[in-house]
Structure formats: structure tokens, C-alpha cells
Short mmCIF file of C-alpha atoms and ligand atoms in Angstrom, two decimals:
data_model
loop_
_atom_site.label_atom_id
_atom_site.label_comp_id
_atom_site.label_asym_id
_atom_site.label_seq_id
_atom_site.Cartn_x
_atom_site.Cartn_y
_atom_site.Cartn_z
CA UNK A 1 -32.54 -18.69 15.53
CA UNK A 2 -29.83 -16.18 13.19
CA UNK A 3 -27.58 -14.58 15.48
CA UNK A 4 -25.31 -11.85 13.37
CA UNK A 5 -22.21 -11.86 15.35
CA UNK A 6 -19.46 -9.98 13.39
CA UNK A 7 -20.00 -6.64 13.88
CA UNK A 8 -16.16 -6.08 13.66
CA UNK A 9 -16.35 -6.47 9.51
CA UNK A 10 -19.60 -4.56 9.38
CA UNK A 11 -22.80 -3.27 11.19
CA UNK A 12 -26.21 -3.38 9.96
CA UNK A 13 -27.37 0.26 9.19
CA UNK A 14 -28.90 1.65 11.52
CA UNK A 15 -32.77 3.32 11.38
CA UNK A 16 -31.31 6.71 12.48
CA UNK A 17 -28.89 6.73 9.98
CA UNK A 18 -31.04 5.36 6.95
CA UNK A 19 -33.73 7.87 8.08
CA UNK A 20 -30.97 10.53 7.84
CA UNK A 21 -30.08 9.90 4.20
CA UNK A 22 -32.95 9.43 2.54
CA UNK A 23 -34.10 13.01 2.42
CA UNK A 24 -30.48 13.66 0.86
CA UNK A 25 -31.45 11.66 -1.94
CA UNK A 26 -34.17 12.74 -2.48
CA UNK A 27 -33.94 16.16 -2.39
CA UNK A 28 -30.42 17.69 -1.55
CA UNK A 29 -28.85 16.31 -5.27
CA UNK A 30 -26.91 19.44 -5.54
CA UNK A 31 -22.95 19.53 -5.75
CA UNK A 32 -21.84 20.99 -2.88
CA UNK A 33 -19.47 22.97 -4.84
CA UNK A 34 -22.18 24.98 -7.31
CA UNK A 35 -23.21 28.32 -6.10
CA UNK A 36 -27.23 28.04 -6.61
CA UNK A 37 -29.51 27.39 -4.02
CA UNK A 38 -29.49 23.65 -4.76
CA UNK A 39 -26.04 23.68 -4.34
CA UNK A 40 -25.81 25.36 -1.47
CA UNK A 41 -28.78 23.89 0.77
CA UNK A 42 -26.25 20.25 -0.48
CA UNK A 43 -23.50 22.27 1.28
CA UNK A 44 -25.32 22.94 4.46
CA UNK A 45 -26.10 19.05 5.13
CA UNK A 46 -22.01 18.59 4.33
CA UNK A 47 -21.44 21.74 6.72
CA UNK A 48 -24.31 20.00 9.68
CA UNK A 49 -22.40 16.56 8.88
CA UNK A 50 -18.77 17.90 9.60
CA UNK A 51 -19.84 19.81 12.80
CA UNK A 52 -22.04 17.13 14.12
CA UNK A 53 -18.74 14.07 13.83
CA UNK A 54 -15.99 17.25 14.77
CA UNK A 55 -18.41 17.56 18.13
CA UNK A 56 -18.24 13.65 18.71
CA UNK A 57 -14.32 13.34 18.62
CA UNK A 58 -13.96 16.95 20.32
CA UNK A 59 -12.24 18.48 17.01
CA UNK A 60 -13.19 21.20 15.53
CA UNK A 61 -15.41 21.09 12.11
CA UNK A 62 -12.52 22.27 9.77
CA UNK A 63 -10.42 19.40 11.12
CA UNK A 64 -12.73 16.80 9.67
CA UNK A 65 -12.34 15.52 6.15
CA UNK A 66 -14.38 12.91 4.55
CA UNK A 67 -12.94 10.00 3.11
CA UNK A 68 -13.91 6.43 1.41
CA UNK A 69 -13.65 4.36 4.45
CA UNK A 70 -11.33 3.96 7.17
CA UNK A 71 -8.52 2.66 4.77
CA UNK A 72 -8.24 5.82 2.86
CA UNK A 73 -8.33 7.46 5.64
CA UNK A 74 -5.51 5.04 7.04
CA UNK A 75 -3.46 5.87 4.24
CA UNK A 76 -3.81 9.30 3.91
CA UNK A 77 -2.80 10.55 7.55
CA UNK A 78 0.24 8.02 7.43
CA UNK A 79 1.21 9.14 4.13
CA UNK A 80 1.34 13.06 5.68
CA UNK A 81 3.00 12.02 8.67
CA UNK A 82 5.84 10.52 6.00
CA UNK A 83 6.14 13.00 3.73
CA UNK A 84 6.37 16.20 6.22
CA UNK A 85 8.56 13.50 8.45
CA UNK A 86 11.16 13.28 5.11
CA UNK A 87 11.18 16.83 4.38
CA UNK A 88 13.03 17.81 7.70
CA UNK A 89 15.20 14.13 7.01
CA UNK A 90 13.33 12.35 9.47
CA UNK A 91 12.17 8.67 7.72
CA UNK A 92 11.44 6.46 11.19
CA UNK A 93 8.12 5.40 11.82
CA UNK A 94 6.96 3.27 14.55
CA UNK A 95 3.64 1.29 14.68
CA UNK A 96 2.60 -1.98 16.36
CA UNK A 97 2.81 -5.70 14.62
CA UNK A 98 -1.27 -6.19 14.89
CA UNK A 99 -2.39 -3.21 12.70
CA UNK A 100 -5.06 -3.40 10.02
CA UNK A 101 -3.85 -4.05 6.46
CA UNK A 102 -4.78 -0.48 5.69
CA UNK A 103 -1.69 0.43 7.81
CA UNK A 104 0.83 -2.21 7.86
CA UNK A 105 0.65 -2.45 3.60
CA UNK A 106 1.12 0.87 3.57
CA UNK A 107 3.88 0.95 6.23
CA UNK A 108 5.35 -1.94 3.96
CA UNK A 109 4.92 0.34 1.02
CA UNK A 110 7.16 2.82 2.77
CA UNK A 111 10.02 1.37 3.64
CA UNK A 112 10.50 0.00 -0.40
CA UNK A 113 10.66 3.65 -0.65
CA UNK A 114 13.51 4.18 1.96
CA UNK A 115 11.35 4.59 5.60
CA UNK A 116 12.75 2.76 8.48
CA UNK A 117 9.55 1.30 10.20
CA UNK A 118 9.67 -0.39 14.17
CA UNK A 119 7.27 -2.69 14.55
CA UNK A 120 6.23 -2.79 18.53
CA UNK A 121 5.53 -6.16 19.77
CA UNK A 122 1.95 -6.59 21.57
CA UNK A 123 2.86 -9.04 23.89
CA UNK A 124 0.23 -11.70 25.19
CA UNK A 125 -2.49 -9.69 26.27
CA UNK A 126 -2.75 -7.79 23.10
CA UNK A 127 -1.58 -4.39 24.11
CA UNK A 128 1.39 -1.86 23.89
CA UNK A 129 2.51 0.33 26.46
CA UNK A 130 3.48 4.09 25.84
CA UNK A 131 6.90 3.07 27.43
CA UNK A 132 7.28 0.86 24.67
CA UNK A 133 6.42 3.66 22.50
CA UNK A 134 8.81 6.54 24.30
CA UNK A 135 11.74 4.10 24.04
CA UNK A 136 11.19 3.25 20.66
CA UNK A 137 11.16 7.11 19.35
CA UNK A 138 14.83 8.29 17.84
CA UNK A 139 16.04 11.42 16.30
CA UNK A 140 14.42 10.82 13.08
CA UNK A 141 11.35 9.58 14.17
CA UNK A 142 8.63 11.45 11.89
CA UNK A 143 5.35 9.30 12.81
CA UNK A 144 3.95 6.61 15.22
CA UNK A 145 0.75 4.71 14.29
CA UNK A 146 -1.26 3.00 17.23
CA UNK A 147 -4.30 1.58 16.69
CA UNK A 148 -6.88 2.59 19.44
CA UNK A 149 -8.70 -0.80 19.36
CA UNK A 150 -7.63 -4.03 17.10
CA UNK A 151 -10.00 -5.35 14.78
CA UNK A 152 -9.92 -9.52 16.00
CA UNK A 153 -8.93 -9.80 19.38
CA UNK A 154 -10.69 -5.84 20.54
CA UNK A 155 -7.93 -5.42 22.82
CA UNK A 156 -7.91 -1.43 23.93
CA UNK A 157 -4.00 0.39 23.82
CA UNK A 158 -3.30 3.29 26.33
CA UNK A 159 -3.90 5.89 23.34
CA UNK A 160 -4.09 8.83 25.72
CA UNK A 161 -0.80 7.75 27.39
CA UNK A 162 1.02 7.24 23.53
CA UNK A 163 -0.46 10.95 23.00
CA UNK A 164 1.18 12.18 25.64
CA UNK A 165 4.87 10.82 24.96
CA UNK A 166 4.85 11.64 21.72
CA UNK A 167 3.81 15.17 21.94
CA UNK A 168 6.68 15.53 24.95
CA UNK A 169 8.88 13.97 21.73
CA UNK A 170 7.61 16.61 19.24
CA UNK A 171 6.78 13.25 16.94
CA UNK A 172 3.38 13.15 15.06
CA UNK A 173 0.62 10.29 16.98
CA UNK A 174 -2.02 8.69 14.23
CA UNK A 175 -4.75 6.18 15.72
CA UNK A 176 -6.61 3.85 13.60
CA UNK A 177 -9.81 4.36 15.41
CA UNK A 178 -12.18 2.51 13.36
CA UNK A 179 -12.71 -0.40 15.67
CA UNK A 180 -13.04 2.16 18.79
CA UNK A 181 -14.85 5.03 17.25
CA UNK A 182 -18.69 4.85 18.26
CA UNK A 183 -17.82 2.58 21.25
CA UNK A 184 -14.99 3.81 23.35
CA UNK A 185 -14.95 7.67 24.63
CA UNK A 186 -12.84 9.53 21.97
CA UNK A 187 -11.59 13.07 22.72
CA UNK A 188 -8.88 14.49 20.14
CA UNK A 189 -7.54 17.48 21.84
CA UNK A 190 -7.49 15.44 25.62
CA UNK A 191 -5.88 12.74 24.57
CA UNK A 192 -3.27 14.36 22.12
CA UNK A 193 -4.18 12.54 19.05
CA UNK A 194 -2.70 14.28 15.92
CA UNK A 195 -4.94 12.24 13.21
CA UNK A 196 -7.47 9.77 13.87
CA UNK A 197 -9.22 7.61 11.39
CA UNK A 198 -13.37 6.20 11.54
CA UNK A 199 -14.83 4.52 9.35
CA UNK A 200 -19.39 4.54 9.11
CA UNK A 201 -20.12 1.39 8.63
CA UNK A 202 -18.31 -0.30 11.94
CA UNK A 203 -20.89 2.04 13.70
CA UNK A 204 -24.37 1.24 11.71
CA UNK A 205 -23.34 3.80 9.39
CA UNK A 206 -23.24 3.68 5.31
CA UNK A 207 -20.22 1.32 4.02
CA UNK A 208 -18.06 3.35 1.66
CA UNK A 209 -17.50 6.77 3.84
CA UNK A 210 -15.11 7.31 6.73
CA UNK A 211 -13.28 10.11 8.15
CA UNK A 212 -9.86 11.81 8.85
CA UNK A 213 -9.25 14.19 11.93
CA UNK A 214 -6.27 16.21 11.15
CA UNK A 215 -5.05 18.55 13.77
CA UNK A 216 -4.99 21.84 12.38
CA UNK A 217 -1.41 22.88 11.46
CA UNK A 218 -0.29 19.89 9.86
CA UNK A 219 -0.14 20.40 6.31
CA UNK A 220 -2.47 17.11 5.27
CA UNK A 221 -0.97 15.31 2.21
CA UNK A 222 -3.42 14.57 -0.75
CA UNK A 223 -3.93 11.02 -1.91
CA UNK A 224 -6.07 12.23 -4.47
CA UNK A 225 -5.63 15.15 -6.40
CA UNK A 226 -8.52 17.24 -8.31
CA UNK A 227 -10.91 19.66 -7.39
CA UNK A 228 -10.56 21.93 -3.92
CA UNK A 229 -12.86 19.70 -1.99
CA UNK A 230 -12.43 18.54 1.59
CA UNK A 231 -10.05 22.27 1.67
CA UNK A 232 -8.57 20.83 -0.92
CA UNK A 233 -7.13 17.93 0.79
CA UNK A 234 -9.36 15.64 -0.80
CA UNK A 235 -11.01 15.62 -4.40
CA UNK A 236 -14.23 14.33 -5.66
CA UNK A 237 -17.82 15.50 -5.50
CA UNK A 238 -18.59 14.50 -2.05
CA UNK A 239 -20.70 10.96 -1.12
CA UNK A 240 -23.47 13.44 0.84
CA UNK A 241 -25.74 10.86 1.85
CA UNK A 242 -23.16 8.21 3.05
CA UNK A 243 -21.32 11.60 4.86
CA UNK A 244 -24.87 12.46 6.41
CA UNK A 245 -25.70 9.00 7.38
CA UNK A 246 -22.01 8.31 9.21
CA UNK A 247 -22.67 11.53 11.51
CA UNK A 248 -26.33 10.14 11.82
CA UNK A 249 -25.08 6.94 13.07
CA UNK A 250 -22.13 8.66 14.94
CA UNK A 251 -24.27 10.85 16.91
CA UNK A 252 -26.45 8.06 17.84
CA UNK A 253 -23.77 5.55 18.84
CA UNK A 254 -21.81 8.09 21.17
CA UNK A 255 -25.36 9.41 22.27
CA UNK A 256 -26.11 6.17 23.53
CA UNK A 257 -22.40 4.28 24.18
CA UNK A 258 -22.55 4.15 28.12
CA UNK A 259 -25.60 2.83 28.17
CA UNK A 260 -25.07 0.43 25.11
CA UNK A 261 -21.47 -0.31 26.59
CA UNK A 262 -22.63 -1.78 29.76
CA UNK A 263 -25.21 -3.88 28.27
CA UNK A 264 -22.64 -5.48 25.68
CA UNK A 265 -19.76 -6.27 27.89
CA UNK A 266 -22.42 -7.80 30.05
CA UNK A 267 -23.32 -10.18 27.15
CA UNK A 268 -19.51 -10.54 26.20
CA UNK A 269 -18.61 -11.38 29.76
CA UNK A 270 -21.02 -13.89 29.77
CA UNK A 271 -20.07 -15.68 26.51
CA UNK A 272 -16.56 -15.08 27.35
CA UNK A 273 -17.32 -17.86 30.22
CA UNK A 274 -19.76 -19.94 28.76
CA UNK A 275 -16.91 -20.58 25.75
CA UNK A 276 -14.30 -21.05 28.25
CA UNK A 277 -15.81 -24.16 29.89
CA UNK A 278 -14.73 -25.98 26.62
CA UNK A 279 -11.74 -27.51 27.29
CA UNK A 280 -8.35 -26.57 26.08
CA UNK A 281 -9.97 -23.41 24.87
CA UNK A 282 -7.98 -20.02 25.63
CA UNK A 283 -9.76 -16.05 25.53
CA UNK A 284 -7.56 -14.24 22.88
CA UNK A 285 -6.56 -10.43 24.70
CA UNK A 286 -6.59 -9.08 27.47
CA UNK A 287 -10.33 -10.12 29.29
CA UNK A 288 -10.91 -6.58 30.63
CA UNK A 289 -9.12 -3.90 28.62
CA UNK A 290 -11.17 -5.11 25.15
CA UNK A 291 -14.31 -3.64 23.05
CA UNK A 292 -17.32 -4.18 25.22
CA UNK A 293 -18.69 -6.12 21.93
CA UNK A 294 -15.45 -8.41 21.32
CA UNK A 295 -15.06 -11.63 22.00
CA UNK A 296 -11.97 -13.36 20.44
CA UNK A 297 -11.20 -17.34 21.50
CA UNK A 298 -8.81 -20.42 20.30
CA UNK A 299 -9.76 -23.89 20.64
CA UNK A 300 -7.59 -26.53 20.30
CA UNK A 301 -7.96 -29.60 17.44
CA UNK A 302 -9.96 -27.55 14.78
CA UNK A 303 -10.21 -25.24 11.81
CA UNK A 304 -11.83 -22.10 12.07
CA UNK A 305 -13.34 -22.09 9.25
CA UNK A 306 -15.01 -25.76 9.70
CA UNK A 307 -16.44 -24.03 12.89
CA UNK A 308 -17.69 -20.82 11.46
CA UNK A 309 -19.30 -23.19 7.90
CA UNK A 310 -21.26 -24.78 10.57
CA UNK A 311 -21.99 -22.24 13.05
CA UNK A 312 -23.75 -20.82 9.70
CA UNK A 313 -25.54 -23.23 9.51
CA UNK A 314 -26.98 -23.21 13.21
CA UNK A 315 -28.19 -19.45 12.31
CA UNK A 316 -24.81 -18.27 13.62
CA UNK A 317 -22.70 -15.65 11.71
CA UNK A 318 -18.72 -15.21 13.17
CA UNK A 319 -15.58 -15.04 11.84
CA UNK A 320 -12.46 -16.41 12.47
CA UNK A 321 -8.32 -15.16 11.81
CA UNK A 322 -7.85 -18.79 10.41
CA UNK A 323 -5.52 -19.03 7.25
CA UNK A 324 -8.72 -19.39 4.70
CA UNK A 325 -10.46 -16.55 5.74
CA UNK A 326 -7.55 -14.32 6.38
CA UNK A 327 -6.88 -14.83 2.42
CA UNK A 328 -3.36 -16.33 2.89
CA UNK A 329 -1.68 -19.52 3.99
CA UNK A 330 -1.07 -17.78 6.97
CA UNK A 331 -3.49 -17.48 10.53
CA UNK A 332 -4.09 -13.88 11.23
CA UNK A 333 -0.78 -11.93 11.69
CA UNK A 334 -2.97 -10.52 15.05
CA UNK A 335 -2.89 -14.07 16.38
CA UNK A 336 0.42 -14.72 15.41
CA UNK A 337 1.81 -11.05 16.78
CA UNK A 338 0.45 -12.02 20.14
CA UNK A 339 2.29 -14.91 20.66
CA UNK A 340 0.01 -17.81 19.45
CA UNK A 341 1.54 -21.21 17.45
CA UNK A 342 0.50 -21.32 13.80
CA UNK A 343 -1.68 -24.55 14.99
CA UNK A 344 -3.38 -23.08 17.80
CA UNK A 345 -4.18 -19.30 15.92
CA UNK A 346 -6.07 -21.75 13.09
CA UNK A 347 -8.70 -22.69 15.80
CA UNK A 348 -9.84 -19.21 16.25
CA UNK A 349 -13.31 -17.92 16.49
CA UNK A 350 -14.45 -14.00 16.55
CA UNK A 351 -17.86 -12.72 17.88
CA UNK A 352 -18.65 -9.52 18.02
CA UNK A 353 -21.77 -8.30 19.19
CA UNK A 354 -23.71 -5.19 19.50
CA UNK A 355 -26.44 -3.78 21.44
CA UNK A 356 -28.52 -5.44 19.11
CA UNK A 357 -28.21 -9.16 20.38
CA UNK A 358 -30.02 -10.31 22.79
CA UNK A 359 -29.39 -12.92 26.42
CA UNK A 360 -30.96 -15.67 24.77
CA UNK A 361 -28.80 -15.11 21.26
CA UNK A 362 -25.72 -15.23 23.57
CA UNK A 363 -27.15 -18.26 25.01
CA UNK A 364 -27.95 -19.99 22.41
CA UNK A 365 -23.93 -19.51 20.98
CA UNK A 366 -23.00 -21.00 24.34
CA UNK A 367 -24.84 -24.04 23.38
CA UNK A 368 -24.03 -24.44 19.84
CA UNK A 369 -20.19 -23.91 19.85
CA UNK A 370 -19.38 -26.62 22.11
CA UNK A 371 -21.30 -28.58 20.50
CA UNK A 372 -20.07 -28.39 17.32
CA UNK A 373 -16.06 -28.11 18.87
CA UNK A 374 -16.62 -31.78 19.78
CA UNK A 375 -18.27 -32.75 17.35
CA UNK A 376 -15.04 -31.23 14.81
CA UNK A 377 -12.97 -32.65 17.48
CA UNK A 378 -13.83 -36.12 17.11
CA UNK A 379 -13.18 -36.03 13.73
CA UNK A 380 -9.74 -34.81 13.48
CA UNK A 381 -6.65 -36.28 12.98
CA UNK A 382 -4.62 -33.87 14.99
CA UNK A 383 -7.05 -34.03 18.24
CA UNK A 384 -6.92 -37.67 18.21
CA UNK A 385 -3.11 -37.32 18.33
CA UNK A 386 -3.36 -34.81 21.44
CA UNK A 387 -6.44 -37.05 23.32
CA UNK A 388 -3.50 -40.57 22.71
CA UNK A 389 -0.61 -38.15 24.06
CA UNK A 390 1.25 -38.38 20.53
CA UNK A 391 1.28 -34.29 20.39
CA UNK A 392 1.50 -32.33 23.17
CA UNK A 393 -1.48 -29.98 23.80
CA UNK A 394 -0.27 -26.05 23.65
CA UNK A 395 -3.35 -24.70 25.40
C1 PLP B 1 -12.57 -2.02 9.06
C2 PLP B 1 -11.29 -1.45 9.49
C3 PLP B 1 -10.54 -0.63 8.64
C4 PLP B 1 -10.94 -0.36 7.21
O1 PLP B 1 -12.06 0.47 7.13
P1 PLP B 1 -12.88 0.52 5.74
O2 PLP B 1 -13.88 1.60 5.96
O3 PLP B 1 -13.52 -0.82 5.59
O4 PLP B 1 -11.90 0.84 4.68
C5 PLP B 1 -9.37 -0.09 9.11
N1 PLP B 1 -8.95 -0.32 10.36
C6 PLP B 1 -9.65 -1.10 11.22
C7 PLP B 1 -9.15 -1.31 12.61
C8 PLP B 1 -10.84 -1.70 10.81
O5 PLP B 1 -11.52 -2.47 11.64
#
């Protein structure tokens, strides 16, 4: 059986969305920007494209621009929020410890160039509350940067509820909504989100394209400077067939994300207990507020990436925040941020499904993982330590 279960790092396009871009190849070659016909029928499908993902987030089209990805996208609305922040001598930013890269490197970035950044601490079960948020805004606070759902353990923050205290506070709110955007209920103007970031290919979109809502009225900083594309916020001939295929995929996903929403968390709720029969095993986040596809666990004794080499080769693709796959020495700074010992974070394992997997996929992960956690188990060092009482087991 092959079982793709890491949706969080990247979906398989969808038929929709594929079906969507070919004709732009195809035929609509024109530059967006040239006056002919060609040129203009290319700006059409950009036009259809930005009303069709401006009508999924409730924005409005001219609040949409297209980016590379979510990171760019990341970087550019966090960048604005800084530089109109520093221009009325305001340099505080406040964001939360389990952020993507794309925001905490650039947050890092920042304060070598003389911002004052808060990190909020997620507690235990993954999420930050808008208290948090209220008590952490000062004077000079210019931006605060809350991811709407985190990319390894899916836990959900009270975005709506962060909106609201920071427009009482007059302080700009960004969301990193690339994990949430085609599976959580996104509305812009309701939940008082200044700039929000998605990126296609976390929703069986085209890798390579992504998004930026910006509120209209804040003066959106370039990243990259050129020609007057994107209203000039953005340069470059436009990617038109990755930009048609995200709203393609987009439209689909929130056409369909009750329906597909039920069906996952069903699956995820029951590999969530099927998993948690192994012993000294622990569910990473909060069990309920999390992405209906996200299932995040720690298991004591092993390596994550010993478990996810031979989950492979049972047909079963996951990932895991252990230090060899997060590319440091390091477990996942999401692990770590939540409270987890260095040991217990390197046991990790992250599945995330989709509406594609099926009941007898999920079961067929609820029979392989054990099986291969004891089987890891009995040959390490440290778990024969824990089963003799020399260490002391953490979970
Ligand atoms: C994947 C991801 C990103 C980066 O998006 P790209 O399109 O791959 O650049 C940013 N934030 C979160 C939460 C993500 O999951």
C-alpha cells in the first residue's frame, strides 16, 4: 500500500487546478502588461484569478497580489508592517516562538537592523491567546505576526480574537495563513486581518505561486522593484498559469472544505487514537483546536527519522521535526517552543492527511507505526536505559 501523508510540505495538484492551467499555456502566452488582444485576453485570466481568491478570503480583488509562495509573501507584508511601523518611530514587533522560517528569519533579520521583536510563548497546547497578545502591545508597537495555523503540530490560534485587540490598539495584525488557507473558514474584513499570506501548493495548487492580502490603505512595501505589476507592489511578468491554477485549487478547496473537513478530522481522530495506544507516546497540540488533516505525535526511545526511513519503506510517506530533517542539530524549534525536552521532540512523527486518504490507509498507519516503534525500541540504547529504570521516562 503507499499512503502520502505530508500534506503539510506539499499537496498533490489537484485535477481542477491542472485542468485550469493548461489552456493558459496553451493559449493565453500573452504578457499581461502588452496592449494587443493577446495581451489583454492574458490579463483577463489574471483579472478572473484575483477576483475568484479576493472572493474566497472576503477581500476585495485589488487587495490581492500575487507572489512566489507563501514565504515571499511572508516577507513582504512583515517587511511593510516594519517600515511604515519605523517611519512614525515605532520599531516593536510581536510574533509567536513557533512561526515558519519565512517569518521568524526575517523577524531575526530585523532586529540586526534595530527592531525590538517579543516572541509570545505557545504554551503546551500549542496556542496563544489574544490576551497574551493585548498585553504584549506597547507604545511603539508597529506589527504583530500570528500564524493562523502552525505548520507541525496544526494547532489553530484565536486569529479573529488577535484581530480584534489589535485593531482596538491601532497596531497592524499579519497571519501566516498558509497552513489554514483552503481548510479553515477565512474571512479578512470579519476577522480584522490586515495582511494575510497563502501559499497554492498547501491546497493542491501549483508550487511556486502564493498570495498577499493587503488591506487597502496600507501603503504595501516592495521586495522587488521593476515594472508596475501587482499595482506596482510587485515586479515581474506574472506566473499566469501557476496564478490561475492557485484560484482553481482555492475555489475548489473552500467549495468543498465542510464537507472535506468533517471527513478528515474523522480520519485524524481516529489515528490520533490508534497512535496513542503505543505506550509512552504523547499527541503534540491541542487534540481539538488543530487542522482537521494534522496529526502531530512523540514517542519515546527513537529517532524520527529512523521511523519515517522505514515507514518509507512500508509505502508510508511522513515527516518528522527531528534534528536531521529540520536541517540543524536542533529538533524543531515548534517542538521545543511548546515545551518538549530536546530527547523527547527527536521522537516526533507528522501526518497530515487530506481528503484524499482513505479508512483503510489510516488503518493500515495504525498497524505499521507500532510496529516499527518497537521494533526501533528494542534496539536502542536509550530505551533500554528507560525499560532497566537507569533514565527516567519524560512521557
Ligand atoms: C509552507 C509554508 C510557508 C512557505 O510557503 P512557500 O509557498 O513554500 O514559500 C510559510 N508558512 C507556513 C505556515 C507554511 O506551511
Amino acid at each position: 500500500m503507499f499512503v502520502y501523508a505530508d500534506n503539510a510540505a506539499t499537496t498533490k495538484i489537484s485535477k481542477t487546478a491542472l485542468d485550469a492551467m493548461m489552456p493558459i499555456f496553451e493559449n493565453y502566452y500573452g504578457n499581461p502588461s502588452s496592449l494587443h488582444t493577446t495581451g489583454q485576453e492574458a490579463a483577463e485570466k489574471l483579472l478572473e484569478a484575483r477576483e475568484s481568491v479576493a472572493k474566497n478570503l472576503g477581500a476585495e480583488a485589488r487587495e490581492i497580489y500575487f507572489t512566489s509562495g507563501g514565504s515571499e509573501a511572508d516577507n513582504q507584508a512583515i517587511r511593510t508592517g516594519a517600515i511604515l511601523g519605523s517611519r512614525k518611530g515605532k520599531k516593536h514587533i510581536i510574533s509567536t516562538a513557533f512561526e515558519h522560517h519565512a517569518v521568524l528569519h526575517t523577524l531575526n533579520k530585523l532586529e540586526k537592523e534595530g527592531f525590538e521583536i517579543t516572541l509570545l510563548d505557545v504554551h503546551k497546547n500549542g496556542i496563544i491567546t489574544a490576551e497574551e497578545v493585548k498585553n504584549a502591545i506597547r507604545e511603539d508597537t508597529c506589527l504583530v505576526t500570528v500564524m493562523f495555523a502552525n505548520n507541525e503540530i496544526g494547532t489553530v490560534q484565536p486569529i479573529a480574537e488577535i484581530g480584534a485587540v489589535c485593531k482596538e490598539a491601532g497596531v497592524l495584525f499579519h497571519t501566516d495563513a498558509v497552513q489554514a488557507a483552503g481548510h479553515l473558514e477565512i474571512d479578512v474584513k470579519k476577522m480584522n486581518i490586515d495582511m494575510l499570506s497563502i501559499s497554492a501548493h498547501k491546497f493542491y495548487g501549483p508550487k511556486g505561486v502564493g498570495a498577499l492580502y493587503c488591506r487597502k490603505g496600507i501603503l504595501l512595501q516592495n521586495l522587488i522593484e521593476g515594472g508596475a505589476q501587482e499595482r506596482g507592489k510587485r515586479a515581474g511578468t506574472e506566473n499566469l498559469p501557476a496564478i490561475v491554477g492557485m484560484a482553481a485549487a482555492f475555489d475548489e478547496a473552500c467549495n468543498n472544505m465542510k464537507e472535506n473537513g468533517e471527513y478528515v478530522s474523522r480520519l485524524r481522530d481516529r489515528l490520533i487514537e490508534g497512535l496513542s495506544a503505543i505506550p509512552h507516546s504523547v499527541l503534540n497540540g491541542d487534540a481539538k483546536c488543530r487542522l482537521p488533516g494534522n496529526v502531530n505525535m512523540c514517542f519515546e526511545g527513537i529517532e524520527g527519522e529512523s521511523l519515517l526511513l522505514l515507514l518509507d519503506s512500508r509505502g508510508i510517506e511522513a515527516s518528522s521535526g527531528s534534528a536531521c530533517t529540520s536541517g540543524s542539530l536542533d529538533p524543531s524549534h515548534v517542538l521545543l517552543a511548546i515545551g518538549l525536552p530536546h530527547e523527547v521532540a527527536h521522537g516526533s512523527l507528522r501526518l497530515s492527511i487530506s481528503e484524499h486518504n482513505t479508512e483503510e490507509e489510516i488503518e493500515y498507519i495504525i498497524k505499521n507505526v507500532p510496529e516499527i516503534v518497537e521494533y526501533l525500541r528494542n534496539i536502542s540504547p536509550v530505551w533500554e536505559a528507560l525499560s532497566k529504570g537507569e533514565m527516567k521516562h519524560v512521557i
